[in-house]
XYZ file of C-alpha atoms in Angstrom:
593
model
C 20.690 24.230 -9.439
C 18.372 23.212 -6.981
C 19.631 22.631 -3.095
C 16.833 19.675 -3.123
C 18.368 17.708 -6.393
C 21.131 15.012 -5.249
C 24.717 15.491 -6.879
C 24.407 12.882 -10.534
C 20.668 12.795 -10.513
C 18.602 14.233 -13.147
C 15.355 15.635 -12.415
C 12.589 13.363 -13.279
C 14.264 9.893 -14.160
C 12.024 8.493 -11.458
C 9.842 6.203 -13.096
C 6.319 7.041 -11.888
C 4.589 4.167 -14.036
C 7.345 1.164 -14.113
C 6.297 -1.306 -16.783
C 6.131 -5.468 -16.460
C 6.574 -6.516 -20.251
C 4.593 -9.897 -21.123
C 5.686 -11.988 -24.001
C 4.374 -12.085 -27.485
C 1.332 -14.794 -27.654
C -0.420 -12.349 -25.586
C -3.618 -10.047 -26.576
C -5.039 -7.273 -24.848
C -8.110 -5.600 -25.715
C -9.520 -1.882 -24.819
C -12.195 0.610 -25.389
C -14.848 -0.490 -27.644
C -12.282 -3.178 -28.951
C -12.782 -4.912 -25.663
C -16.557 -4.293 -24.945
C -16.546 -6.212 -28.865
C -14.944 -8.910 -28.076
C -16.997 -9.754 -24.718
C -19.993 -9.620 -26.904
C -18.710 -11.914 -29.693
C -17.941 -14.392 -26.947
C -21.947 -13.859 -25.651
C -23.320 -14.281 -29.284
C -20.797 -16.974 -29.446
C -23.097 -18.233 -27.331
C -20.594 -20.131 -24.481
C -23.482 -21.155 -22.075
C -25.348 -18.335 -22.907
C -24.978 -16.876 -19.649
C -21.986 -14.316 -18.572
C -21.155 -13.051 -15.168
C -19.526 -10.172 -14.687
C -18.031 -10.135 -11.031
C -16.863 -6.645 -10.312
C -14.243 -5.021 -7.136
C -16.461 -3.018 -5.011
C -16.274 0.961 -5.992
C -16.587 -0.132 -10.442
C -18.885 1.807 -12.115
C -21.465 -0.107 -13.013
C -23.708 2.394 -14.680
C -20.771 2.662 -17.395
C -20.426 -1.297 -17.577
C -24.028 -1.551 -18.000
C -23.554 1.218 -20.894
C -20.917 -0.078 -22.663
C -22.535 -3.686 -22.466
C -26.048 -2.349 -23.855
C -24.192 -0.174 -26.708
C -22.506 -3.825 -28.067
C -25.478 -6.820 -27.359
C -28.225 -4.773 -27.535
C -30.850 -8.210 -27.266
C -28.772 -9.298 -24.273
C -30.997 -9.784 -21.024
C -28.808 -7.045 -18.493
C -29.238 -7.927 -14.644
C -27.744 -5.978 -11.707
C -26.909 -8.849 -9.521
C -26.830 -5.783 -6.743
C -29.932 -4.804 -7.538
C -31.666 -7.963 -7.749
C -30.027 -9.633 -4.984
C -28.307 -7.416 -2.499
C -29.645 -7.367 1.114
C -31.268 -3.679 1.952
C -29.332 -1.396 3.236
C -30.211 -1.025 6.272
C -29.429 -4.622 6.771
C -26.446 -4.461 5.806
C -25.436 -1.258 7.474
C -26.941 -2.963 10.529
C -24.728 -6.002 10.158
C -21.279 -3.900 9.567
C -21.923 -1.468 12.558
C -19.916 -3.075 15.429
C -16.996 -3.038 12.874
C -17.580 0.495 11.923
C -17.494 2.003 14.888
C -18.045 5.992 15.862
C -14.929 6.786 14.895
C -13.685 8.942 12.169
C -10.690 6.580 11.383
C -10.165 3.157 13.296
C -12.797 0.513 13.185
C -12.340 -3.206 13.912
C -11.645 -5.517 11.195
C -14.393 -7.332 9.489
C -14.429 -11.374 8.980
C -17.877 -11.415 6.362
C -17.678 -12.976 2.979
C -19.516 -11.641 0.587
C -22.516 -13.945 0.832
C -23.487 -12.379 3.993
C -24.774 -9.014 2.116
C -26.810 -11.409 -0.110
C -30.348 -12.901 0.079
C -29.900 -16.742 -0.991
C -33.822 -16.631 -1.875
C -33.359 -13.406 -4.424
C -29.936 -15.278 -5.465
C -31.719 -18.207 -6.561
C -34.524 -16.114 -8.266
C -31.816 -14.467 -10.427
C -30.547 -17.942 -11.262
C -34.231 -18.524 -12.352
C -34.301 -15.417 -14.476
C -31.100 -16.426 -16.311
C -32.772 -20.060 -17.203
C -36.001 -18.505 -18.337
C -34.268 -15.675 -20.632
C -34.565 -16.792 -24.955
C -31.115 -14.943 -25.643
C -28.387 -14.194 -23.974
C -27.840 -12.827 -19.992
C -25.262 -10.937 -18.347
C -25.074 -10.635 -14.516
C -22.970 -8.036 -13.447
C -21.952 -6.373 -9.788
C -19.817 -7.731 -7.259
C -21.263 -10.654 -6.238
C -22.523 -11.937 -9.712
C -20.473 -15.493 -9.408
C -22.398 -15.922 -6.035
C -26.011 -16.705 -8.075
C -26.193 -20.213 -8.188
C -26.100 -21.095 -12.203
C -23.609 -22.533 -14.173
C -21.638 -19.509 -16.221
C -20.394 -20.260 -19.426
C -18.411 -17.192 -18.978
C -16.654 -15.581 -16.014
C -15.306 -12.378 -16.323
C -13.028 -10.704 -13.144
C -13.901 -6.512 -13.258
C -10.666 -5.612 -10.984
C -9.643 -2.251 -9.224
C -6.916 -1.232 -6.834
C -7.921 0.450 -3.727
C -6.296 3.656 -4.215
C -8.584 4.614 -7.189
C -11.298 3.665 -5.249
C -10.402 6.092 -2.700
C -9.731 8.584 -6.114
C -13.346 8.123 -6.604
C -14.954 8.470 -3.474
C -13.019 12.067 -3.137
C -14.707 12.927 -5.958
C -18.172 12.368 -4.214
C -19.057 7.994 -4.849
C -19.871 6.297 -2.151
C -19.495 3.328 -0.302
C -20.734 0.075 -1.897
C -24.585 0.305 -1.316
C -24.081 3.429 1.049
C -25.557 6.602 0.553
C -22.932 8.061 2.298
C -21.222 10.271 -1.041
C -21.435 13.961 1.206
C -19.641 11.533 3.897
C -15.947 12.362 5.501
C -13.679 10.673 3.163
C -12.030 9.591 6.157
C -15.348 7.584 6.725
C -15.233 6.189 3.698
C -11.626 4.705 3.704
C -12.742 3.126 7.175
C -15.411 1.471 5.752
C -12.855 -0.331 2.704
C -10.611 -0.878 4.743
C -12.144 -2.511 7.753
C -15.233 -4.135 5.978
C -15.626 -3.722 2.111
C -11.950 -4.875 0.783
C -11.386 -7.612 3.277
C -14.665 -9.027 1.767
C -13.821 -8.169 -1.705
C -10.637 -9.559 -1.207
C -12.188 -13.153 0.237
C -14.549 -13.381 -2.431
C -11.344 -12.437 -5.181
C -9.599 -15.148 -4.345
C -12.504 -17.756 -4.769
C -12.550 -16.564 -8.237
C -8.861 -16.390 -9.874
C -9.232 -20.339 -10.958
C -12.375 -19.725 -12.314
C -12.278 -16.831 -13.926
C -11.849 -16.644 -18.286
C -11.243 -12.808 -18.442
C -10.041 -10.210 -16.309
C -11.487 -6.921 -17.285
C -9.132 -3.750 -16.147
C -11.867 -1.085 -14.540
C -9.238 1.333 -13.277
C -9.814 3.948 -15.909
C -13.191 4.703 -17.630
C -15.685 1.674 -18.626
C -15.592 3.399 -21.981
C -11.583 2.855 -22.512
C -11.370 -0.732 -20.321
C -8.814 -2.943 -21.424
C -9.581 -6.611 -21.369
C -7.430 -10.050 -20.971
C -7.994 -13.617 -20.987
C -7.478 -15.344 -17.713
C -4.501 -17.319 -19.026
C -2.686 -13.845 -20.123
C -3.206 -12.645 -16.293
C -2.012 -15.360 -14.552
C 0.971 -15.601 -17.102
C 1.746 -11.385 -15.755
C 1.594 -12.551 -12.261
C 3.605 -15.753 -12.816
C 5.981 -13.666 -14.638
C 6.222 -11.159 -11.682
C 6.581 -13.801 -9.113
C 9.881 -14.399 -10.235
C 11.866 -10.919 -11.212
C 12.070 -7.951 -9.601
C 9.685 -5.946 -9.900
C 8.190 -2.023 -9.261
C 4.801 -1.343 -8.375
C 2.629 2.138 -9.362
C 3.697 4.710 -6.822
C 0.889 7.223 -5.947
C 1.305 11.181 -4.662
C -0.429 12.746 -2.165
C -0.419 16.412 -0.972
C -1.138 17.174 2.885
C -1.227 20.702 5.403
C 2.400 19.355 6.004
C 4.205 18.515 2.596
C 6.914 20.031 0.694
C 8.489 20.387 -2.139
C 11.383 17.299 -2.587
C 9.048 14.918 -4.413
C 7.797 17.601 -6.773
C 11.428 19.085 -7.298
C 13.468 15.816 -8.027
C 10.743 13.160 -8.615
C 8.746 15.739 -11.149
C 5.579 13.889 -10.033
C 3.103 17.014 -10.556
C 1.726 20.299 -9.849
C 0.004 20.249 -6.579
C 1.046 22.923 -4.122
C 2.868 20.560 -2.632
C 3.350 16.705 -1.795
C 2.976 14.935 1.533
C 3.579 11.138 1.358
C 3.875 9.058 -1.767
C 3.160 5.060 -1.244
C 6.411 4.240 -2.947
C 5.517 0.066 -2.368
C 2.481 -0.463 -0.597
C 0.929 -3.685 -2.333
C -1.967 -3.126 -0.581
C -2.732 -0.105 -2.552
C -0.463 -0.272 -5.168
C -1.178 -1.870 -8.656
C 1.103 -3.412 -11.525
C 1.381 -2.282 -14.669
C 1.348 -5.108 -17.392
C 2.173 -4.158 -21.241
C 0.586 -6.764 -23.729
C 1.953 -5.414 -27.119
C 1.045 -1.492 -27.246
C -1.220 -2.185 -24.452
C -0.891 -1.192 -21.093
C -2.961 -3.030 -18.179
C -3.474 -1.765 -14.718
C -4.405 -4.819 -11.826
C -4.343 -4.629 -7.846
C -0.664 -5.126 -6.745
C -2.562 -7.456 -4.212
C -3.433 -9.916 -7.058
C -0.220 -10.972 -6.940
C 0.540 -11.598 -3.554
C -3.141 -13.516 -3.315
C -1.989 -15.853 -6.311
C 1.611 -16.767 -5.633
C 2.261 -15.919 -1.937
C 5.056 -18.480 -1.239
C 7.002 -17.260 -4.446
C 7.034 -13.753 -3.346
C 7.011 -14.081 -0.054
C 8.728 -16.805 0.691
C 7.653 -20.417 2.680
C 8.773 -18.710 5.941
C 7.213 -15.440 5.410
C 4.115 -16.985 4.102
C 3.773 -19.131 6.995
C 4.375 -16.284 9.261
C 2.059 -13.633 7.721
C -0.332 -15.335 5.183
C -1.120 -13.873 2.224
C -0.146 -10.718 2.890
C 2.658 -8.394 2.283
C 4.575 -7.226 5.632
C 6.312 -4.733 4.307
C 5.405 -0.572 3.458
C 7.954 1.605 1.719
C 6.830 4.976 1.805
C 7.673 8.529 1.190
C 6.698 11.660 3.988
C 8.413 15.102 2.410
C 8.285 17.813 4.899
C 11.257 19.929 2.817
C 10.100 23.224 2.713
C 7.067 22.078 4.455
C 6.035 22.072 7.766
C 6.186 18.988 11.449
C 4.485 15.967 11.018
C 1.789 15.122 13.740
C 3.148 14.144 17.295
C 2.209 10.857 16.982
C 2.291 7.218 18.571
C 1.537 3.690 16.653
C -0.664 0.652 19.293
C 0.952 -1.788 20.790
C 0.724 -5.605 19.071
C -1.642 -6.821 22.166
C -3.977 -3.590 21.200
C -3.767 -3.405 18.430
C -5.586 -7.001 18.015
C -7.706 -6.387 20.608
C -8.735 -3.144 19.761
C -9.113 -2.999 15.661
C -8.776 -6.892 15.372
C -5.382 -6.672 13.432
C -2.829 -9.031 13.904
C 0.022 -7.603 14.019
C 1.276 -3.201 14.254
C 2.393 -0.590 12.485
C 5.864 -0.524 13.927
C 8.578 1.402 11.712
C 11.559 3.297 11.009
C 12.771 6.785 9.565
C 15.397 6.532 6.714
C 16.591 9.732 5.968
C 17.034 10.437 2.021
C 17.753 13.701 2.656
C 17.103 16.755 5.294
C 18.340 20.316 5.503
C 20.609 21.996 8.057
C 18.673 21.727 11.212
C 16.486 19.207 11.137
C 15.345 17.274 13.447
C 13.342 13.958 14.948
C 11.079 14.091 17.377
C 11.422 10.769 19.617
C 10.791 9.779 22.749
C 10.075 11.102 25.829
C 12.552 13.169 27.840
C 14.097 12.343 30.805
C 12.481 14.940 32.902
C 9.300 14.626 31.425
C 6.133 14.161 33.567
C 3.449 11.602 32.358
C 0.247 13.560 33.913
C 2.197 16.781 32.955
C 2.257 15.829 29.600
C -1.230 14.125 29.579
C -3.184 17.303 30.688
C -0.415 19.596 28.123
C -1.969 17.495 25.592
C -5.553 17.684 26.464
C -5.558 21.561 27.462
C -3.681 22.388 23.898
C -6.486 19.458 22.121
C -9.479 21.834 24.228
C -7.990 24.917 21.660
C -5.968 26.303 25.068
C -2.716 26.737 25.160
C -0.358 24.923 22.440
C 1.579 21.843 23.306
C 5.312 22.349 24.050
C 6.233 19.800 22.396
C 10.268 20.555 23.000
C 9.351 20.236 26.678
C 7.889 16.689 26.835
C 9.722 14.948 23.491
C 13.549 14.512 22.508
C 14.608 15.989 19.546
C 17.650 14.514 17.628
C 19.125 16.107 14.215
C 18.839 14.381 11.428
C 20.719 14.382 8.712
C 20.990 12.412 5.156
C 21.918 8.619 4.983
C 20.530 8.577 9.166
C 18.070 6.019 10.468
C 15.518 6.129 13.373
C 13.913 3.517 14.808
C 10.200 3.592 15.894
C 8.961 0.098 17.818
C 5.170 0.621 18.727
C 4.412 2.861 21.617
C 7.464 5.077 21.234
C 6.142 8.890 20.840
C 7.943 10.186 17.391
C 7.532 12.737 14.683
C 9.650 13.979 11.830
C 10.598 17.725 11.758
C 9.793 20.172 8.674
C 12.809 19.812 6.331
C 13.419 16.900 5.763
C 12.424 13.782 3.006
C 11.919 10.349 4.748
C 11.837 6.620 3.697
C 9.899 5.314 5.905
C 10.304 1.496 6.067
C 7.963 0.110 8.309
C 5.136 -2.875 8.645
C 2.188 -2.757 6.339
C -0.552 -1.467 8.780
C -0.910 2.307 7.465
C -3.777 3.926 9.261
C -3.252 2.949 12.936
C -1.547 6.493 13.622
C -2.699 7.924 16.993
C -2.178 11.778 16.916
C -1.771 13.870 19.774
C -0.892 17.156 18.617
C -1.160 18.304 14.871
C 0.313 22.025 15.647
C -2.838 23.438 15.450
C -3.580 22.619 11.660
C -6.835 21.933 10.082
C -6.630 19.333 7.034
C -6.710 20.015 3.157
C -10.203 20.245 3.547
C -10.726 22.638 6.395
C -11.094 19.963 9.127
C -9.097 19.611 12.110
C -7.529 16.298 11.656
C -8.509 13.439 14.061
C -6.710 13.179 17.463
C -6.873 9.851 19.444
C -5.612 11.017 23.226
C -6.697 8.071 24.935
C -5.603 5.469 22.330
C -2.095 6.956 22.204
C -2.037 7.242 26.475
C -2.852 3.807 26.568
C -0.047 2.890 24.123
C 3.100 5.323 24.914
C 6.130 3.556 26.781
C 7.240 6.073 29.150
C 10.153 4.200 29.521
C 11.439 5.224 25.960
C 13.117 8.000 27.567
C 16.538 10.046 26.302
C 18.961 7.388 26.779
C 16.805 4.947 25.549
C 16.018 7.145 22.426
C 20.124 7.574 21.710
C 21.208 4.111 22.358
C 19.054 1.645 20.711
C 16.850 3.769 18.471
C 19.169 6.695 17.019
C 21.892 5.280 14.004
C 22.583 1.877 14.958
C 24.401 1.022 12.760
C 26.940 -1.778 12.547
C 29.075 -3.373 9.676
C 28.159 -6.740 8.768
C 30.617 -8.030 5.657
C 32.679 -6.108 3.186
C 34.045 -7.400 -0.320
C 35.543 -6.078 -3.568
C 33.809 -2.763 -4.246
C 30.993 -2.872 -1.567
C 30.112 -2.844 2.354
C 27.126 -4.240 3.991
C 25.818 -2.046 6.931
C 23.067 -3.450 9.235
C 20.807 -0.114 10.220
C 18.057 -1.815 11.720
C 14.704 -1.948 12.813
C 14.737 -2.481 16.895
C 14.876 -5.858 18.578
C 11.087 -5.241 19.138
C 10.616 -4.998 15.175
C 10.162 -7.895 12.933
C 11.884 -6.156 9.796
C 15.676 -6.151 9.248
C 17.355 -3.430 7.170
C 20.762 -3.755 5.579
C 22.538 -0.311 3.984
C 24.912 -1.368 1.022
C 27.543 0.845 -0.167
C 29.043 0.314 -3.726
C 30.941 0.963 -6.630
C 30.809 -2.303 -8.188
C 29.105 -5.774 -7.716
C 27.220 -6.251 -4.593
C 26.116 -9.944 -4.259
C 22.746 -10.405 -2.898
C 20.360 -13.614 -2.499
C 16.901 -13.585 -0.938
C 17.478 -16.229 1.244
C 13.651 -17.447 0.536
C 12.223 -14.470 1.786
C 11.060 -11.156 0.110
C 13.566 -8.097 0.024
C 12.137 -4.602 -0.450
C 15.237 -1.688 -1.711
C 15.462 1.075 -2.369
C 18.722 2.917 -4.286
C 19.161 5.965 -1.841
C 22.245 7.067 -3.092
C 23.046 7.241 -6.993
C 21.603 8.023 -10.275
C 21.150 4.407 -11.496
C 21.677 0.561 -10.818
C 21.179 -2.881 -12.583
C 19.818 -5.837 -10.715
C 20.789 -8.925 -12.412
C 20.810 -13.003 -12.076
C 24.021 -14.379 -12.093
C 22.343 -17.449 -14.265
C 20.105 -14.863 -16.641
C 16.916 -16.395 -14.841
C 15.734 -12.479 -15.648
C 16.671 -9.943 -17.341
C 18.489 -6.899 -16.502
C 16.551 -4.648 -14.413
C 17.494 -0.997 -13.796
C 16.532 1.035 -11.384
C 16.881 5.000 -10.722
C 17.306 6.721 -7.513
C 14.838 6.886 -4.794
C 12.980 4.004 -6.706
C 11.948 1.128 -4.337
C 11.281 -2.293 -6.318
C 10.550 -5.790 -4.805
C 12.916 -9.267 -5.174
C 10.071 -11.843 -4.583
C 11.723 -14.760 -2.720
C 12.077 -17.323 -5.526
C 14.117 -14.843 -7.087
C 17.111 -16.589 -4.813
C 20.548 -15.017 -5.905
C 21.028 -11.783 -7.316
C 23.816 -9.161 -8.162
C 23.517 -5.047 -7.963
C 25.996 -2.754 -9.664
C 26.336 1.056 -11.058
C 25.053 1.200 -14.302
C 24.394 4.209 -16.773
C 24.760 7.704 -15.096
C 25.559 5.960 -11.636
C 29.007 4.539 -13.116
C 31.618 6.409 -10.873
C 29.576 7.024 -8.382
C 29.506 5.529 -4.869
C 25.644 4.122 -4.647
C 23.839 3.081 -1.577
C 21.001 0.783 -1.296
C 18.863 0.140 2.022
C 17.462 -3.356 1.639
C 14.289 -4.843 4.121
C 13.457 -8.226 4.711
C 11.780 -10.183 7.916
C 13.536 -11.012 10.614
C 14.266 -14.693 11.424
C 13.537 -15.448 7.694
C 16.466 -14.782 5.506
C 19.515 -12.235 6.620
C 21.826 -13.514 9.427
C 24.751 -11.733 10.461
């Protein structure tokens, strides 16, 4: 039996594509099915005009295909095309955001109109009048010609299979950038493209009378009415819920996730975004069909049931909180690394708020460690020029002489506030709980490694000297960052631990330890848990508000705020068993002591 595979747990019951179910009364349409049904409603002739609004990165060429193969007489305009600003316009208008740098840029405020000529817009509206038969405007954007549709249809996709795509060689919305450094590329989305995409979304979910699942291929697209969607999200607003995890090999990953999460058959995995809504999508099933929508969708249409009033006011409509996966078992150091400060961070990249976070061990081998904080004896130029000399291709960075090292071991928890140096050790499989800012990672020594594809990953020197707290020295590190944890409350069966994050940190973490019933309630903000010790669990209302929902080891899954009171307990294989679950929420709105 494997040394990786936890004592109870069976190889592969992690669920890598956790289900929503929707009620009968609702249809679902794909492959040519779908494309049939959007051109009986165009013959039907509602308006006679349909717009297609698509998510930046759909392929249109397959839309257009699909659309020509079913209303052959329809009138087909690219509202892109026809209406988009030139490029170099728009590349002119983006470039302060952009930046020269491989990763970081500074976040965007543009609304879609801003890559759009009103005068072409209103020609296009013209075309549309003029047209005998039927019209379709398609591209992202369509909804902004000024007509009257008699249809609406939402073309959605979630950012991680945009970033699929561009690895495979597409490009940037507009860009002709498909050779470019995939890093590139995600710097673009993120700081520009999505937040756009994302403003111009919104505007459209009241509006909207299908939503049109582009995930997959245009050919196999699965189509819903408007009323079906917001019934999913509704639905989800209220239970608990899983979103799509995604798996990701790196020069650093090992073999954990493949071993007892049987998520594929790359050489090995790196990080897997276990709940990242940002990324992440649901997964809806409408009868035999199963649809695919942002993750994001959700938190844009009901942010004060999921997140709660608090939460909501404090954040906006945006999710605070990343669970996510870093395997190094059998693999090799992360990157010495340090995340910005709150004050830089917003006035460097324009974000407002950091990536701070936290280590949860799930499991580690004999003699692993952490890598955190600066030593006691440690000079700050001495470790400055270190740095630079071994970032020249001189001499390699000692990192044991500059940076603590603490063993880890399963069930521990480190603490990382912004501007504390850190790095996990090979050997270990981490839960990283932490804010939702995911890219703002300055590296300062990668042990000389080149990346997956032969490049040596970015290091940021002078954003991480003008971040690390030299004051985060060994004593420091030990007392307030290393296992602090306290008991809270105990009952029949269970004990609640409190683990963390630091005083500096906005998310609390609670460690429950169980053999039966473990009351929980929400307190009107969002918890994020995951079951890091036992093979199964069952989260259930104490009034049946939803049903019973289980969840496997090493699965994290969402209780949206409105959810209020719940109850976990062993269920299945983990009856016997003493389970553990780490539970995040933000501080100052829900868990007290």
């Amino acid at each position: 039996m494997s040394t990786f595979l936890p004592t109870g747990v069976t190889a592969g019951q992690y669920d890598k594509a956790p289900v929503i179910e929707l009620p009968t009364g609702h249809d679902a349409w794909q492959g040519p099915a779908a494309w049939q049904h959007l051109a009986e409603r165009l013959a039907a002739g509602v308006g006679r005009a349909m717009a297609i609004d698509t998510y930046p990165g759909s392929d249109l060429s397959g839309l257009r295909r699909e659309l020509a193969a079913v209303a052959p007489d329809a009138v087909l305009i690219d509202v892109e095309d026809a209406a988009a600003l030139p490029n170099a316009v728009i590349e002119e208008r983006i470039a302060a955001n952009l930046t020269d740098d491989r990763v970081f840029g500074v976040l965007g405020h543009q609304v879609l109109s801003d890559f759009y000529d009103s005068d072409r817009l209103a020609a296009v509206a013209e075309r549309v009048r003029a047209a005998v038969g039927p019209v379709v405007v398609f591209g992202w954007g369509a909804t902004l010609v000024p007509i009257d549709f008699g249809t609406v249809v939402l073309a959605d996709l979630a950012r991680w299979e945009i970033q699929r795509r561009q690895r495979a060689g597409a490009p940037n919305w507009r860009a002709d950038n498909g050779d470019e450094d995939q890093l590139r590329k995600v710097k673009r989305g993120y700081f520009v493209e999505w937040r756009a995409a994302d403003r111009h979304k919104r505007t459209l979910f009241d509006r909207i009378d299908l939503v049109l699942d582009a995930n997959g291929s245009m050919a196999d697209a699965k189509l819903i009415e408007a009323t079906t969607f917001r019934a999913g999200l509704e639905i989800a607003s209220r239970r608990p819920f899983r979103v799509v995890p995604f798996f990701d090999p790196g020069v650093w990953g090992g073999q954990w996730m493949k071993e007892v999460l049987e998520v594929g058959d790359a050489d090995n995995y790196a990080w897997c975004f276990d709940c990242v809504p940002e990324e992440n999508s649901l997964l809806f099933r409408i009868g035999d069909t199963v649809v695919e929508l942002p993750a994001l969708d959700l938190v844009f249409r009901h942010p004060r049931e999921l997140l709660g009033v608090k939460t909501h006011a404090r954040f906006g409509a945006e999710f605070p909180i990343r669970f996510d996966f870093l395997d190094t078992m059998d693999g090799g150091n992360l990157s010495l690394q340090v995340h910005p400060l709150t004050d830089y961070m917003q006035n460097t990249f324009g974000m407002p708020y950091t990536q701070d976070e936290s280590y949860y061990m799930l499991d580690a081998a004999d003699g692993a460690v952490v890598y955190l904080g600066v030593r006691d004896d440690a000079d700050p130029v001495a470790m400055q020029a270190a740095l630079r000399s071994a970032s020249d291709g001189q001499e390699p960075f000692a990192a044991d002489a500059f940076v603590n090292t603490f063993p880890a071991a399963k069930h521990d928890h480190f603490l990382i506030p912004a501007g504390t140096v850190h790095c996990s050790g090979a050997d270990s499989m981490v839960l990283e709980i932490s804010a939702t800012p995911y890219i703002f990672t300055f590296k300062m020594w990668d042990w000389g490694r080149v990346g997956l594809d032969g490049v040596p990953r970015p290091v940021h020197l002078d954003h991480a000297f003008a971040n690390i707290q030299w004051d985060r020295r060994t004593d420091f590190a030990r007392e307030e960052l290393v296992n602090q944890v306290t008991e809270v409350a105990r009952g029949d069966g269970w004990v609640e631990e409190r683990t963390g994050l630091h005083e500096l940190e906005f998310i609390e973490v609670r460690r429950h330890w169980f053999d039966g019933v473990v009351p929980h309630d929400t307190d009107g903000t969002v918890n994020v848990l995951n079951l890091v010790e036992g093979a199964e669990a069952v989260v259930e209302s104490p009034d049946g508000a939803f049903d019973p929902f289980v969840v496997h080891y090493a699965e994290t899954f969402i209780v949206p705020a409105s959810v209020g009171r719940y109850t976990i307990r062993p269920c299945g294989r983990g009856v016997g068993q003493r389970l553990g679950t780490v539970k995040a929420s933000v501080r100052g709105t829900g868990l007290s002591d």
